[in-house]
C-alpha positions as semicolon CSV with decimal commas, in nm:
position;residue;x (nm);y (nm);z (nm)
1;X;-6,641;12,237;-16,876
2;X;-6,894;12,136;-16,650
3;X;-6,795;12,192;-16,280
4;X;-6,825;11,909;-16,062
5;X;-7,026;12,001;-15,753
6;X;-6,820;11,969;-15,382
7;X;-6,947;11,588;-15,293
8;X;-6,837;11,516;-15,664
9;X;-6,493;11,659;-15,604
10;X;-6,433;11,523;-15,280
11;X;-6,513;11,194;-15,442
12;X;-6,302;11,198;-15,710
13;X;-6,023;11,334;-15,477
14;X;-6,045;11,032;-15,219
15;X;-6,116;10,796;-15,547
16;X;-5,724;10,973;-15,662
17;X;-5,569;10,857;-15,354
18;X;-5,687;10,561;-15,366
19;X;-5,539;10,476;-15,655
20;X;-5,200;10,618;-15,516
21;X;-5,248;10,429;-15,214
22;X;-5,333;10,122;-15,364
23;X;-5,026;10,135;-15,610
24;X;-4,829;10,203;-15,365
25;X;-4,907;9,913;-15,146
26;X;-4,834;9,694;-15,481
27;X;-4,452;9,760;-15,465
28;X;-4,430;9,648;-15,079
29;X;-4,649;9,329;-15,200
30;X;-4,944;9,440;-14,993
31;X;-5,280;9,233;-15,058
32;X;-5,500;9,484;-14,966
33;X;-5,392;9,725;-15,233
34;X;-5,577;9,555;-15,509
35;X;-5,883;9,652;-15,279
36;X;-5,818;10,013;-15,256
37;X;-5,714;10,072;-15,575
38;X;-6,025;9,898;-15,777
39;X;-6,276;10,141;-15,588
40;X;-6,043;10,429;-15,586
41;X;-6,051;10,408;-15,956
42;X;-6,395;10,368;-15,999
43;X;-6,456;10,684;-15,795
44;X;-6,236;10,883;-16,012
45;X;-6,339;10,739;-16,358
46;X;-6,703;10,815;-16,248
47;X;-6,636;11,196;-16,141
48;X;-6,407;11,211;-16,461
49;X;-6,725;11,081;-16,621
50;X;-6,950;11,294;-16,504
51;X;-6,793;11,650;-16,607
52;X;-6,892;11,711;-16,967
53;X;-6,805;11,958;-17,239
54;X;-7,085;12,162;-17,445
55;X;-6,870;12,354;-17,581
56;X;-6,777;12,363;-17,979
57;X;-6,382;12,350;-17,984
58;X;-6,275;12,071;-18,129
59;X;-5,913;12,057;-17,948
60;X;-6,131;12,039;-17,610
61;X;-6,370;11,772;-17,748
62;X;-6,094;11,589;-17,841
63;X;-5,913;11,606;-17,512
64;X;-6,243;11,502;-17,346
65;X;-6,224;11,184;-17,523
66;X;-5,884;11,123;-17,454
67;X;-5,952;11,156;-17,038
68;X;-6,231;10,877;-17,107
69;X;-5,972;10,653;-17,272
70;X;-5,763;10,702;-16,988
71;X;-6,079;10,604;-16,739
72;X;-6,161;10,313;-16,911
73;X;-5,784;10,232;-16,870
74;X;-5,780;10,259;-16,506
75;X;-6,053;10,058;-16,490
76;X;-5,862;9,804;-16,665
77;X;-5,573;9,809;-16,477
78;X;-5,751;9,776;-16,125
79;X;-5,914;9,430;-16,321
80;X;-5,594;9,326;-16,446
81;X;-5,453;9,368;-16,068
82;X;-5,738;9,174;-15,901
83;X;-5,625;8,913;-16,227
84;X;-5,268;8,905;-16,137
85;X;-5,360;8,860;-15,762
86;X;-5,498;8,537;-15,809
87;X;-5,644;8,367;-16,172
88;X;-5,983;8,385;-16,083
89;X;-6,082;8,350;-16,468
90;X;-5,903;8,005;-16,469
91;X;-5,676;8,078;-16,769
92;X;-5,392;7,836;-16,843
93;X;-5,053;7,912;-16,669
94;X;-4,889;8,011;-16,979
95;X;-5,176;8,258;-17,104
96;X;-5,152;8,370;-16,776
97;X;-4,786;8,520;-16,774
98;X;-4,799;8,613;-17,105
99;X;-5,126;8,823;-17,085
100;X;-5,195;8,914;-16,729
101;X;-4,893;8,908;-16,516
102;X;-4,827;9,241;-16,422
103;X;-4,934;9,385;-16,714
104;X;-5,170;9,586;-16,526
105;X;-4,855;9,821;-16,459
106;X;-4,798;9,887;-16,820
107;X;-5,187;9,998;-16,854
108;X;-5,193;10,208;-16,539
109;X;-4,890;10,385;-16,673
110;X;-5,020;10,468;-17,063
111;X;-5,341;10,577;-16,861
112;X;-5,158;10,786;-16,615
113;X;-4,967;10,981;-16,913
114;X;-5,251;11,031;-17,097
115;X;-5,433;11,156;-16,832
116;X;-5,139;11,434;-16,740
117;X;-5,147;11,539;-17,095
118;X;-5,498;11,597;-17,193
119;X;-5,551;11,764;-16,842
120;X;-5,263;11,962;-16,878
121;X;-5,402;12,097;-17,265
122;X;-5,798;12,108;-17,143
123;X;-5,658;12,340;-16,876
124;X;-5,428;12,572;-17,122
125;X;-5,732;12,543;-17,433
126;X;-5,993;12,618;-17,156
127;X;-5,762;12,977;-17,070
128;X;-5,676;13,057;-17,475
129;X;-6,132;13,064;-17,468
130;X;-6,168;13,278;-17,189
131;X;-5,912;13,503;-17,324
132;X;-6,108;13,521;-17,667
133;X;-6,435;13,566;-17,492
């Protein structure tokens, strides 16, 4: 894997808590936390992003795609929030429960569990290569 360089990390470590700190501030009803959280996960999906594999194990390749899924979810769920703070698309009323009302919990938690579980296996295939190198 591709090592992110110190300003990268940093980045994707503020964008993390961001996202913690954002849906956090959700469950105490906090308008601001919409704000924090859309940036904080666009900082991480980026850094995610930005770390590559050029490797030829298939498992890891795999696993790489399945972090991007997860990105593109986060990204997804900070929209739906800013959605379910106010209908700024100007959907009907009924859409909007069905579709949008916080729904953006259900994404953010799919994304957070595949994000655990392909981080969790990159780390453990990433060991079995070293061991075979």
């Amino acid at each position: 894997m591709r090592q992110l360089s110190k300003l990268e990390t940093v980045i994707m470590l503020v964008g993390g808590l961001l996202m913690v700190v954002g849906a956090g501030g959700t469950m105490f009803l906090q308008s601001w936390a919409t704000y924090v959280f859309a940036p904080g996960a666009l900082m991480f999906s980026a850094m995610q992003m930005r770390q590559t594999y050029d490797g030829r194990n298939f498992t890891i390749r795999r696993l790489r795609r399945l972090l991007l899924v997860s990105d593109v979810l986060f990204l997804i769920a900070a929209l739906l929030m800013m959605l379910n703070q106010s209908n700024f698309i100007g959907i009907s009323q009924l859409a909007y429960v069905q579709y949008v009302h916080n729904n953006w919990i259900v994404v953010l938690l799919v994304a957070a569990i595949l994000q655990l579980y392909a981080s969790h296996r990159i780390a453990n295939e990433l060991e079995k290569e070293a061991k075979k190198r």
